[in-house]
Amino acid sequence: MDTQINRLPASTGLYVDHNESITFSFEGKNYTGLAGDTIASALAANNVWLLSRSFKYHRPRGVMSMAGLEADTLVQLDGEPNVAADRRKITPNLQVSGQNYNGSLEKDKNANMGAFSKFMPVGFYYKAFFRPKGIWQKFWEPVVRKRAGLGKIDFNSPHSYFDKCYKFCDVAVIGSGPAGLSAALIAAKAGTEVILIEQESLLGGSLNYSRFDAEGKVASATRNELLEAVVAQPNIEVLTNAVCNAWFADNWLPIIQGNRMYKLRAKEMVLASGKMEQPAIFHNNDLPGILLGSAAQRLIRLYAVRPGQRAVILTANDDGYATALDLLENGVEIAAIADLRPSPIATPIYEQINNNGVSIFAGHTVYAAAARSDKNHIQSVELREIIGQGQCKNESKHFDCDLLCVSIGFTPTYQLALQSGGKISYDDETARFSISQLPKSFHLAGAVNGFNKLSSLLDSGNQTGKAVCDNLGLDTKGITSQQTMSSTSNTYGNHPWPIFPHPKGKEFVDLDEDLQYADIVNACKDGYSEIELVKRYSTVGMGPSQGRHSALATARLVANETQRSVAEVGVTTARPPFRAEKLGVIAGRSFEPERLTAIHHRHKELGAQMITAGVWWRPGYYGQPKNRDQCIRDENLVIRNNVGLIDVSTLGGLEVRGPDAAEFLNRMYTFAYAKQKIGMSRYLLMTNPAGTIIDDGVACRFSDEHFYVTATTGGVDNVYRTMLWWNTQWRLDVDITNVTAAYAGINIAGPNSREVLHKVCNDIDLSPEGFPYLAVREGTVAHIPARLLRVGFVGELGYEIHVPASQGEALWDALLEVGKEHNIQPVGIEAQRLLRLEKGHIIVSQDTDAMTTPQEVRMTWAIAKKKPFFVGGRSLQLIDNHPSDRKLVGFIIEASQNESPKESNIILDGNNIVGHITSVAYSPSLNKIIGLAFAKADTEPGMQISIKLSSGMVIQAQVVEMPFYDPENKRQEM
Amino acid sequence: MPLGLLKYGFASKYPARRDIPAPKDLNKSYDVVIIGAGGHGLSTAYHLARYHGITNVAVLDKGYIGGGNTARNTAVVRSNYISPEAVAFYKASVELFKNLANELGYNQMYSQRGQLTLAHSDASVRTFTLRAEVNKHLGVRSEMVDRKQIREIVPCLNMGKNMRFPIQAGLWHRDGGTARHDSIAWGYAMRAAQMGVEIHQRTEVTGVNINAGKVTAIETNRGTIQCNHAIQAVAGMSSVVAKMAGIQLPIRSYPLQAMVTQPVKPFLDPLVSSAGLHAYVSQTARGEIVIGGGSDPYELYSTRSTLDLKESLIAHTLELFPFFAELKLLRQWAGITDMTPDYSPIMGESPVKNYWLDAGWGTWGFKATPISGKCMAETIAQEKTAAMIQPFHLDRFKTFKLSNEAGATAASH
C-alpha cells in the first residue's frame, strides 16, 4: 500500500520521477518513495519526520534545512555512518536507520537526559568527575564514552573505488543560482573556459525552489532562460552533484563528485554559493516539524512533498510570506503568521497573504513550541507579543499545528571566502554579515555578497562576470547580459534578535551539541568571552554542522553579554572541508610504489624470502622461514669458503661527469678525490652540515671527468637531492644523474669468485696484479657490457658487476650456470649483513643514528684534513674540541645456550645508560657472538662492557679490536 | 551525578565561576612578564605563584588564551622517548598530568589509554626496541609487542600481509594517554589568576628592551611595561620573538596539519601511530577520530590548511584502517612546529640576562606543559637553569652535546 500521504501531484517536484517508485526501509519498516527522492524527502512523503536522536540529550530530531547542513539528519546505512538523509538519494532496498538512540528511535530510553540539563551546565565535565584522583579514567570516562559518538562504524565495510582527476580552467563558478549562471555566461561569452560547479543534481539554485514574486512565476521563467543560454555556450563545462569543498592557496579547489575528487586549478574563482537560512531561538525550537521556510519550499518544489497539514509561520521578512503562499497553493492550512517586525512592509506578497484572510500577528514571536503526546513532533506553538530585545508579554496565544516554518534571516555561505583569507564584518543596521578583503582572483556574486532581490542577484552575477574578465584582460564591452524578467520588489532581511530565552530553557542555539541559550551566556560569565574560547569551552560550532546554523546567533549572544559589537566578536576560523568528506575520496586510489630488481623473479624461483629495503624488495635469504638461521649461516659460509652471488641492484648509482667532477665530490664527501687514480675506487662518507654521517658508498673513477658513485639503498634519493641542492649554489661544471634503476648489480664473492668469473669474462685481466683490490674496470661479462668493482664489503675476494638493468637476469643466469661446477649459491641480504659485521663495517642508519659523527664510529681516517671545504667539515672541526661521550666499539661474547643479547639492548655504566647495541649476530666463522655497540668514549679493547638484556639480566662482553674476521684483510685482497 | 554539579541544578541564578579574569589595564611594571598565554606560559605562571610566591606576574598574548599550539595539537601525552634525559623529563610530566585535575580543581580528562606505535620496517623495530629498553630501565611502561599482541590491543587494525609495508611489531606504551588540550591552559589560568597573576589577552609583544645585556622592559601594542624577568613561551613563533631580544635560535618552523572526522560510536581506545606511514590516530571522548601526520615539507608561518598533505596522510591512515574510507572528515587545521636540529626543546638561559627561553617545541610541546612550567618557574625563581632541563640548554648547539630525539618523535606525537 502506498503510504505517501504527503506526496503532491506530478505537476511539482523537479528532482523526482513520479513514474518510478523505489522501496527502501527505515528502522526496519519498508517505505516507498520516488526516484530522485532523498531519504529525508521520501520519509517526509510518508509523514515520517523523526530521523535521529540528539548528541547529548537524545532529543527527537528531524530535518530543518533540507540542504544537508545539520547533524540531526545524519542516519546510519549498512556500513556507512553519519549519512545526510536530506542529501543521499534513495536506492532500491536501501537499509536506513536512525542514530544515537538506546532502545528504539521512537522510544529512546535515554530520552529523559534533557531533564538533567540543569545539572549539566556549560563545561560541566571540567567542573567535576575528577575526585577522588583517578576516578575519571576508572569510572566516568567509560560512562561518557559509552554515550559518545553518533553513527556506528563497520569494520568490514566493502572497499569502494575512489579516484582523482586534475582539471584546469580560466574561471571556476561555484553555485548555479541566478548570480552564478549570469557570471558564468558573461565570462564564457568573453571567451574564457568556465567550469560551473553545482552541488545539486540540477542547475538553478534558488530559482528551483524559491519564490520571488506574488504570482510565483518569475523564478522558473528566469531559470529556463538562463539554462538555455548556458547550454548554448560550448565553453561552459557543467559539473552537477559536485561540491567545491575547500579553497586552497591560489584557487586550488577540491571538487568532490561522488567517489571522485577533481583537483581544479582556476585562474579566477567566482563564489556564488548563496545564503543559509537561520533558525530562530525559542523553547523547543528543535522539534521535528519545525522547518526553515526554505526547507518547506525545497520539499514542495524539488520533491513534491507537502511539508504538513496545518502550519504556523514565524518570519521577519517577505520569505515567510512567500513560503505561506507556497503552502496555501499546495493545500496546507495556515493557522497563523507571527512576524517579528512591529509593522511589516506591505509588499505584494504580504498583501496577497493578508487578502487571503490569514491571521498575521505583527510584533509577535513564537515563544515556545509544544510536542504531541509521543514527544516526537510539534503539536502547537505559543505566540507572544515582543516588548523588548528577547522579551515578551506574559499573555500567549496558542495554535495547533504540525508544521512551523521559520524565516527570520540568513548568513552568507561564506566558508570558502573565509578560507581564502576574507574577513567577516557585521552591519548593525541590516543585522547581516558581510565579507571583504578577498584575494584579487576571488569574487563574490549574488546572495553570498548580500544581494537578495532577483534583479540584484542577476546584476551582481553580471558585474562579477565582467570583473573576472577585467582581471583576465578581456574586453566585455560588446557583451550583453541575459535579458531577464524583472521581479517584484520583495523585502528581505535579517531580524537582529530572533532569540527568546525561556524559564524552562531548551531554546537551542546549537542543535548539534544540544547547547541552549544559557550555555552560551554562561560560558561568557565563566570568563570565556573570546569567540574561539566560547567555542572551545561550550563546544558551540564543533559538531557536524560546524556552526552553519549557530555562528550568527552565538556572535550576537557573546557580543551582547560582553558589551562588544558583533563585528568585534566575529566568527571562529573557517576550515576545510565545506561539507564532511569521505576519507576514501581524499585518499583516492592508493599509490604505494614497489621497486623490483631485474633479478626479482629468479629470487622467487630460488625460494627467497623477500624483505623490504625502502621501497625495494630484496631477497632476505633462500629457504624456508623455519630454517632461517641455518640458511643464513650456510649462505655466510658459502661466501667465506666458496663462491656466492648477491643481488646488489638496489644500491644507489649516480653518474657524476664534468670538468669539476672531482672538485664536486671533494665538497660533497669527507675524503679527497682530486688525485684519485683512474681505474680505482675510493670510499665515500657523506656528512650533513652538522657533521652527522648520512650516507656512504664508493667513488669509481673511469676518467678524469667521470665518476660512478654508489650510495646506500635507502639513502640514494636523498643523496641525489642533496647534491642538486648544493650545486644549485656552487654552480660547478658537473652533471649529476641518478642511474640507480638503470643498472643491475651482482656481487660475486668468495675465494672461488675469480675462477668462476674468468669463465665469462675474457676482455679484462682478472689477475691480482692486473685487477687489484679497489680497482674498477670496464669490459664484458657473458657478452654483456659491464662495470666491475673490486670492493670488500663482505671481506672476501669479490667483484661487483654492474650491467644495464635489462641484462641483469641474463647475467645472473650466466654466472649461476658457469658457477655450477663450484656449487655456486645465491646469498641473501641477511647473510651479507652478517658478513660485513664480521669485517666490522658499519651500515649507515643501523650503526649510526641522527647524531653520529665520524669521530664516534672511528672513521676519522675517511676525513681529508687538507681540503679547504666539505659539507660538515666546519662542524667536525668544532666537534674535535668537544669530544663525544660515546663511541662505537666491537665486542664478543662466547656463544652459549643462554639468552643472547639483541640489537638495541642498552649498555650500562653503573646504572647509567651510556649506549646500546647497534648490530649483533652469531658468527659461524668465529663461533662467537659478535657485535657493535655504542659505549663510553674511553672504552678500549680488552675492557668489558655491561649489556642489559631484554630480560633485565646484565652480562659482560669483551671489547675487541676490529675487524673480527681476517684482521689483516688478506682475503679480500687475494 | 557528582556532588559538584548539584549546586548548578539547584541554583536559581547561574553560579558563575570566573575562570578567565576580565580584561584590565596593564601595570607599569611586573616582576615577571611571560610572553605567550598558552599552556606553557600559564603553567609557568601557575608554578611561579603556587610554589615560589611570585605573583606580580603578567602573562601576555597577542590572541586568546591557549590559542596557539595549545589549541592545535592532537593531545598526546607520552614519555616513551629515547634519550635518558628526555625520558626522565617527560616521565615527570606524565606524573604531573596524573594529579593535574585534582591539583587545579579543573578536570583535564587525562586518561592513560595507552599508545601503540607501529613498526613496518627493520629499522623501526630496532629504534622501538631501543626505546622500550631505555624506558624500562628508567621506569616507564613500554614494551615491544608482536603481531599477535597487536591484534589483541587493537583488533580492528589492518594486519594483512598484503599491506604495502606490513606491520612487523609495535611499541606498546601503557603510560601513553590523552587529555583535553585546551583545558590544560584554562586550569592553569584559573588558578594562577586566583593567586594574583594577570592575564592579558589581545596584547601583542612588539619589542624587548635590553640594557647592559639584561632585559628591562617589554614593548606591547598597549604600551611598554618594565620587568625584572621575561620569558618567552610562544611555540610556533619562537624565532620571531627571540629575534626581538636579538637572539638567533636554531629553529626551522613548519606547518603541521591535523584533522578530525565526524563523531562515531567509540571503538578505538588506545592511541595508534605509525612511524613509517607518518600517521597517528585516536578517538576523542566525543567519538571523533583525530588524525595527524608529518609536517608540511616547507618552512612557513601560515596556519592555512593544505590539500596535498591531507591526501597522503589519509591514504596512509586507510592503510592502517581500511574501513575508515566510509568515515567523513569534518575539519582540518594546522599549527606551526618549531623544529630543532635534535628534536629536543630549548629551555633555560639565553644570551640576554633574565630573558628565559621556553622554545623549540616542535611536535612535543603539549605533553611537556606541566613539567615545562614547573622547570621554568624554578629557573626564574632561582635565576639559574633548573637541573632537569640543563640538557636542553641553548649552548648545546655550540658544544655539540645534542639531545637526540630524532628516532622518537617524527610522527609519533
XYZ file of N, CA and C in Angstrom, chain B residues 216-403:
564
model
N 64.989 44.678 30.343
C 64.470 45.699 31.260
C 62.980 45.955 31.062
N 62.503 45.773 29.832
C 61.098 46.081 29.583
C 60.612 45.340 28.348
N 59.302 45.186 28.291
C 58.669 44.557 27.127
C 57.733 45.590 26.506
N 57.896 45.788 25.202
C 57.012 46.709 24.490
C 55.819 45.925 23.931
N 54.634 46.536 24.077
C 53.437 45.869 23.560
C 52.584 46.873 22.788
N 51.564 46.374 22.140
C 50.632 47.260 21.440
C 49.798 48.074 22.421
N 49.934 47.781 23.712
C 49.207 48.561 24.729
C 50.167 49.339 25.613
N 51.400 49.487 25.166
C 52.365 50.259 25.939
C 53.529 49.406 26.419
N 54.513 50.080 26.995
C 55.730 49.400 27.444
C 55.618 49.077 28.924
N 56.029 47.858 29.289
C 55.995 47.505 30.714
C 57.386 47.069 31.171
N 57.788 47.595 32.314
C 59.083 47.244 32.895
C 58.985 45.838 33.489
N 60.136 45.177 33.517
C 60.124 43.857 34.144
C 61.509 43.493 34.627
N 61.550 42.654 35.620
C 62.831 42.151 36.120
C 63.223 40.897 35.348
N 62.204 40.080 35.049
C 62.425 38.866 34.258
C 61.424 38.834 33.117
N 61.847 38.218 32.014
C 60.887 37.929 30.943
C 61.160 36.524 30.439
N 60.093 35.866 30.066
C 60.253 34.528 29.485
C 59.369 34.450 28.259
N 59.893 33.832 27.217
C 59.056 33.640 26.042
C 58.618 32.191 25.970
N 57.326 31.993 25.789
C 56.743 30.655 25.647
C 55.761 30.751 24.495
N 56.300 30.862 23.301
C 55.479 31.164 22.125
C 55.747 30.140 21.024
N 55.459 28.896 21.291
C 55.712 27.846 20.312
C 55.081 28.204 18.978
N 55.839 28.046 17.920
C 55.366 28.405 16.593
C 55.874 29.768 16.154
N 56.213 30.602 17.137
C 56.742 31.941 16.835
C 58.051 32.188 17.583
N 58.686 31.121 18.040
C 59.840 31.271 18.927
C 60.942 32.123 18.300
N 61.264 31.842 17.036
C 62.363 32.563 16.405
C 62.020 34.043 16.263
N 60.766 34.327 15.947
C 60.340 35.707 15.704
C 60.457 36.529 16.988
N 59.988 35.947 18.079
C 60.020 36.676 19.350
C 61.457 36.764 19.878
N 62.209 35.665 19.754
C 63.597 35.684 20.231
C 64.397 36.757 19.489
N 64.069 36.945 18.222
C 64.781 37.952 17.426
C 64.576 39.353 17.995
N 63.403 39.574 18.610
C 63.159 40.883 19.238
C 64.162 41.115 20.363
N 64.627 40.018 20.957
C 65.633 40.134 22.018
C 67.038 39.955 21.444
N 67.138 39.951 20.121
C 68.439 39.832 19.476
C 69.022 38.437 19.537
N 68.172 37.450 19.746
C 68.671 36.077 19.890
C 68.305 35.281 18.650
N 69.302 34.603 18.088
C 69.020 33.737 16.953
C 68.922 32.296 17.442
N 67.804 31.669 17.167
C 67.598 30.290 17.622
C 67.778 29.318 16.453
N 68.340 28.140 16.731
C 68.500 27.143 15.653
C 67.188 26.402 15.411
N 66.233 27.118 14.879
C 64.879 26.575 14.718
C 64.414 26.810 13.294
N 63.765 25.797 12.722
C 63.041 25.976 11.462
C 61.576 25.690 11.750
N 60.709 26.525 11.232
C 59.284 26.407 11.561
C 58.487 25.889 10.370
N 57.766 24.826 10.624
C 56.981 24.173 9.568
C 55.521 24.053 10.005
N 54.593 24.186 9.063
C 53.192 23.923 9.418
C 52.960 22.414 9.594
N 52.059 22.096 10.474
C 51.697 20.699 10.720
C 50.179 20.589 10.647
N 49.686 19.714 9.790
C 48.246 19.582 9.588
C 47.681 18.502 10.514
N 46.495 18.740 10.966
C 45.776 17.702 11.710
C 44.322 17.795 11.298
N 43.578 16.753 11.574
C 42.185 16.747 11.134
C 41.337 15.834 12.009
N 40.034 16.010 11.878
C 39.123 15.261 12.737
C 37.896 14.864 11.918
N 37.369 13.676 12.214
C 36.186 13.202 11.496
C 34.927 13.529 12.292
N 33.795 13.271 11.671
C 32.538 13.325 12.410
C 32.569 12.265 13.518
N 31.788 12.501 14.569
C 31.792 11.522 15.658
C 31.123 10.200 15.264
N 31.729 9.110 15.694
C 31.101 7.787 15.577
C 31.225 7.110 16.932
N 30.445 6.069 17.123
C 30.454 5.370 18.413
C 31.865 4.863 18.704
N 32.337 5.031 19.929
C 33.725 4.669 20.258
C 34.049 3.206 19.960
N 35.189 3.001 19.293
C 35.668 1.639 19.027
C 37.161 1.544 19.218
N 37.824 2.682 19.454
C 39.289 2.705 19.492
C 39.740 3.408 20.765
N 40.183 2.629 21.738
C 40.627 3.241 22.986
C 42.082 3.707 22.958
N 43.036 2.857 22.557
C 44.433 3.324 22.583
C 44.701 4.350 21.481
N 45.789 5.042 21.624
C 46.254 5.925 20.566
C 47.150 5.084 19.667
N 46.963 5.190 18.364
C 47.736 4.372 17.433
C 48.536 5.290 16.531
N 49.823 5.004 16.387
C 50.601 5.787 15.430
C 51.538 4.874 14.674
N 51.980 5.369 13.537
C 52.861 4.586 12.696
C 54.000 5.471 12.236
N 55.221 5.056 12.538
C 56.372 5.863 12.144
C 56.541 5.827 10.635
N 56.401 4.640 10.064
C 56.640 4.506 8.635
C 55.604 5.215 7.792
N 54.375 5.233 8.271
C 53.298 5.844 7.491
C 53.062 7.304 7.885
N 53.824 7.796 8.845
C 53.675 9.180 9.304
C 52.220 9.511 9.589
N 51.603 8.700 10.396
C 50.203 8.940 10.722
C 49.967 8.561 12.177
N 49.100 9.296 12.838
C 48.671 8.878 14.159
C 47.184 9.138 14.299
N 46.562 8.270 15.059
C 45.109 8.201 15.083
C 44.652 7.990 16.526
N 43.616 8.714 16.925
C 42.995 8.417 18.213
C 41.533 8.816 18.142
N 40.768 8.305 19.082
C 39.349 8.670 19.110
C 39.072 9.480 20.362
N 38.450 10.638 20.183
C 38.241 11.553 21.306
C 37.076 11.090 22.169
N 36.914 11.791 23.289
C 35.808 11.494 24.191
C 34.466 11.737 23.500
N 34.466 12.561 22.451
C 33.229 12.854 21.728
C 32.947 11.836 20.631
N 33.928 10.975 20.349
C 33.744 9.963 19.315
C 34.380 10.325 17.986
N 34.963 11.508 17.894
C 35.633 11.880 16.651
C 36.960 11.141 16.537
N 37.369 10.881 15.297
C 38.696 10.325 15.072
C 39.627 11.485 14.738
N 40.673 11.635 15.538
C 41.675 12.674 15.279
C 42.822 12.040 14.503
N 43.226 12.689 13.428
C 44.291 12.151 12.592
C 45.347 13.224 12.401
N 46.579 12.852 12.613
C 47.676 13.799 12.399
C 48.792 13.145 11.630
N 49.662 13.950 11.089
C 50.747 13.399 10.283
C 52.034 14.170 10.446
N 52.884 14.070 9.466
C 54.162 14.784 9.489
C 53.956 16.236 9.098
N 55.013 17.017 9.253
C 54.927 18.430 8.904
C 54.853 18.591 7.394
N 54.303 19.733 6.971
C 54.400 20.095 5.564
C 55.895 20.228 5.229
N 56.254 19.989 3.963
C 57.690 19.916 3.661
C 58.356 21.271 3.398
N 57.759 22.358 3.851
C 58.394 23.653 3.620
C 58.194 24.526 4.846
N 59.122 25.478 5.014
C 59.023 26.361 6.174
C 58.005 27.449 5.896
N 57.167 27.718 6.906
C 56.080 28.670 6.696
C 55.519 29.071 8.052
N 55.025 30.301 8.147
C 54.358 30.718 9.376
C 52.845 30.785 9.203
N 52.334 30.288 8.086
C 50.893 30.333 7.860
C 50.245 29.056 8.373
N 49.119 29.229 9.062
C 48.405 28.036 9.565
C 47.242 27.676 8.653
N 47.293 28.134 7.411
C 46.253 27.716 6.477
C 46.332 26.222 6.222
N 45.204 25.665 5.896
C 45.168 24.238 5.598
C 45.709 23.991 4.198
N 46.285 22.817 4.002
C 46.773 22.444 2.673
C 46.134 21.126 2.262
N 46.066 20.909 0.965
C 45.395 19.723 0.444
C 46.337 18.530 0.329
N 47.533 18.779 -0.173
C 48.402 17.657 -0.550
C 48.735 16.775 0.637
N 49.040 17.411 1.769
C 49.397 16.593 2.920
C 48.187 15.818 3.425
N 47.028 16.441 3.331
C 45.811 15.744 3.746
C 45.615 14.479 2.904
N 45.840 14.591 1.620
C 45.634 13.436 0.743
C 46.552 12.276 1.128
N 47.846 12.572 1.280
C 48.774 11.468 1.567
C 48.549 10.927 2.972
N 48.252 11.813 3.910
C 48.031 11.359 5.284
C 46.815 10.439 5.360
N 45.736 10.827 4.705
C 44.531 9.999 4.769
C 44.769 8.664 4.050
N 45.488 8.715 2.933
C 45.795 7.464 2.235
C 46.556 6.520 3.166
N 47.495 7.066 3.914
C 48.261 6.230 4.844
C 47.389 5.716 5.981
N 46.503 6.568 6.448
C 45.625 6.151 7.538
C 44.731 4.989 7.090
N 44.301 5.036 5.831
C 43.453 3.956 5.328
C 44.234 2.649 5.175
N 45.567 2.747 5.050
C 46.368 1.523 5.059
C 46.195 0.803 6.402
N 46.175 1.607 7.466
C 46.054 1.023 8.809
C 44.618 0.594 9.102
N 43.672 1.445 8.695
C 42.259 1.191 8.992
C 41.457 1.340 7.691
N 41.407 0.302 6.865
C 40.750 0.443 5.554
C 39.275 0.864 5.669
N 38.629 0.463 6.755
C 37.203 0.775 6.882
C 36.955 2.255 7.186
N 37.997 3.007 7.439
C 37.838 4.454 7.611
C 37.381 5.125 6.311
N 37.444 4.403 5.193
C 37.075 5.008 3.904
C 35.672 5.600 3.956
N 34.798 5.006 4.762
C 33.412 5.472 4.847
C 33.207 6.528 5.927
N 34.265 6.809 6.680
C 34.162 7.887 7.670
C 34.234 9.224 6.963
N 33.705 10.258 7.615
C 33.707 11.557 6.950
C 34.522 12.577 7.728
N 35.371 13.246 6.998
C 36.229 14.259 7.599
C 35.415 15.523 7.858
N 35.561 16.046 9.068
C 34.770 17.202 9.469
C 35.568 18.486 9.341
N 36.844 18.419 9.690
C 37.600 19.667 9.812
C 39.081 19.375 9.766
N 39.830 20.241 9.118
C 41.289 20.151 9.198
C 41.823 21.496 9.651
N 42.982 21.464 10.285
C 43.568 22.717 10.764
C 45.080 22.545 10.772
N 45.783 23.554 11.182
C 47.240 23.458 11.195
C 47.819 24.257 12.343
N 48.959 23.822 12.802
C 49.747 24.586 13.770
C 51.138 24.783 13.195
N 51.949 25.551 13.888
C 53.330 25.753 13.416
C 54.272 25.061 14.387
N 55.125 24.198 13.845
C 56.064 23.474 14.699
C 57.452 24.095 14.572
N 58.029 24.423 15.718
C 59.393 24.962 15.757
C 60.360 23.794 15.904
N 60.959 23.375 14.789
C 61.795 22.182 14.822
C 63.251 22.546 15.129
N 63.836 21.815 16.069
C 65.249 21.989 16.382
C 66.040 20.869 15.715
N 67.363 21.045 15.592
C 68.151 20.020 14.898
C 68.103 18.652 15.581
N 67.934 18.618 16.897
C 67.959 17.323 17.591
C 66.580 16.920 18.119
N 65.532 17.619 17.696
C 64.160 17.286 18.090
C 63.965 17.358 19.606
N 64.749 18.185 20.258
C 64.557 18.425 21.685
C 64.325 19.921 21.876
N 63.701 20.302 23.001
C 63.395 21.720 23.198
C 64.638 22.553 23.545
N 64.443 23.851 23.570
C 65.489 24.777 24.020
C 64.929 25.482 25.239
N 65.540 25.233 26.398
C 64.972 25.750 27.643
C 66.051 26.370 28.517
N 65.628 27.404 29.228
C 66.510 27.972 30.241
C 67.143 29.275 29.807
N 68.405 29.458 30.216
C 69.115 30.712 29.977
C 69.205 31.074 28.508
N 69.258 32.367 28.258
C 69.529 32.862 26.917
C 70.748 33.774 27.010
N 71.243 34.266 25.890
C 72.372 35.207 25.959
C 71.995 36.519 26.650
N 70.711 36.804 26.814
C 70.287 38.033 27.498
C 69.943 37.684 28.944
N 70.547 38.399 29.857
C 70.329 38.092 31.270
C 68.859 38.307 31.659
N 68.343 37.375 32.422
C 66.948 37.395 32.899
C 65.917 37.278 31.771
N 66.351 36.954 30.579
C 65.405 36.652 29.487
C 65.486 35.150 29.260
N 64.430 34.462 29.584
C 64.451 32.997 29.630
C 63.720 32.406 28.435
N 64.249 31.276 27.969
C 63.696 30.645 26.774
C 62.899 29.392 27.127
N 61.736 29.280 26.513
C 60.970 28.033 26.564
C 60.516 27.834 25.117
N 61.366 27.194 24.327
C 61.205 27.241 22.868
C 61.561 25.901 22.237
N 61.425 25.873 20.929
C 61.829 24.670 20.184
C 60.938 23.475 20.473
N 59.650 23.725 20.531
C 58.752 22.670 20.982
C 58.201 21.790 19.874
N 58.635 22.017 18.660
C 58.310 21.092 17.566
C 56.941 20.466 17.703
N 56.926 19.156 17.810
C 55.657 18.431 17.933
C 55.505 17.821 19.325
N 56.316 18.270 20.283
C 56.330 17.605 21.596
C 56.003 18.566 22.739
N 55.371 19.680 22.420
C 55.153 20.701 23.435
C 54.013 20.401 24.396
N 52.899 19.907 23.869
C 51.723 19.730 24.717
C 52.017 18.822 25.899
N 52.632 17.680 25.595
C 52.852 16.676 26.634
C 53.803 17.165 27.716
N 54.560 18.230 27.414
C 55.528 18.755 28.382
C 54.974 19.933 29.168
N 53.710 20.281 28.935
C 53.173 21.519 29.518
C 53.357 21.597 31.038
N 52.969 20.585 31.802
C 53.119 20.732 33.257
C 54.588 20.833 33.693
N 55.427 19.943 33.179
C 56.812 19.908 33.655
C 57.591 21.132 33.177
N 57.268 21.638 31.988
C 57.962 22.831 31.496
C 57.689 24.004 32.416
N 56.401 24.172 32.759
C 56.060 25.278 33.651
C 56.767 25.148 34.984
N 56.820 23.928 35.476
C 57.484 23.699 36.764
C 58.968 24.061 36.677
N 59.622 23.570 35.631
C 61.069 23.808 35.488
C 61.368 25.279 35.187
N 60.544 25.898 34.352
C 60.805 27.299 34.012
C 60.583 28.190 35.228
N 59.557 27.861 36.020
C 59.315 28.653 37.226
C 60.507 28.530 38.184
N 60.994 27.319 38.326
C 62.157 27.101 39.191
C 63.364 27.879 38.656
N 63.513 27.847 37.345
C 64.632 28.538 36.709
C 64.581 30.037 36.987
N 63.389 30.625 36.837
C 63.252 32.070 37.037
C 63.444 32.408 38.511
N 62.831 31.607 39.371
C 62.916 31.891 40.810
C 64.363 31.808 41.293
N 65.105 30.853 40.766
C 66.495 30.678 41.226
C 67.489 31.417 40.344
N 66.976 32.016 39.253
C 67.823 32.706 38.283
C 68.922 31.788 37.773
N 68.581 30.549 37.589
C 69.556 29.561 37.136
C 68.788 28.398 36.511
N 69.273 27.930 35.359
C 68.561 26.868 34.650
C 68.395 25.637 35.541
N 67.169 25.179 35.680
C 66.883 24.035 36.549
C 67.631 22.796 36.059
N 68.019 21.956 36.993
C 68.876 20.801 36.661
C 68.216 19.901 35.615
N 66.912 19.678 35.758
C 66.249 18.732 34.873
C 66.288 19.167 33.404
N 66.326 20.490 33.178
C 66.314 20.970 31.793
C 67.687 21.423 31.324
N 68.693 21.193 32.145
C 70.065 21.554 31.741
C 70.437 20.926 30.383
N 70.048 19.670 30.128
C 70.405 19.087 28.818
C 69.773 19.817 27.626
N 68.761 20.655 27.905
C 68.070 21.329 26.799
C 68.521 22.778 26.624
N 69.642 23.098 27.239
C 70.217 24.427 27.209
C 70.596 24.818 25.772
N 70.397 26.093 25.445
C 70.728 26.595 24.101
C 72.188 26.338 23.732
N 73.072 26.395 24.708
C 74.508 26.238 24.431
C 74.872 24.879 23.846
N 73.967 23.906 23.949
C 74.338 22.575 23.463
C 74.641 22.580 21.962
N 74.098 23.580 21.270
C 74.363 23.629 19.834
C 75.762 24.154 19.534
N 76.382 24.798 20.525
C 77.760 25.234 20.351
C 78.724 24.122 20.748
N 78.309 23.343 21.723
C 79.226 22.322 22.243
C 78.928 20.943 21.655
N 77.963 20.862 20.758
C 77.603 19.599 20.113
C 77.189 18.529 21.109
N 76.657 18.966 22.250
C 76.131 17.995 23.217
C 74.618 17.904 22.991
N 74.269 17.400 21.821
C 72.866 17.404 21.440
C 72.098 16.301 22.170
N 70.797 16.498 22.235
C 69.933 15.529 22.903
C 69.067 14.901 21.818
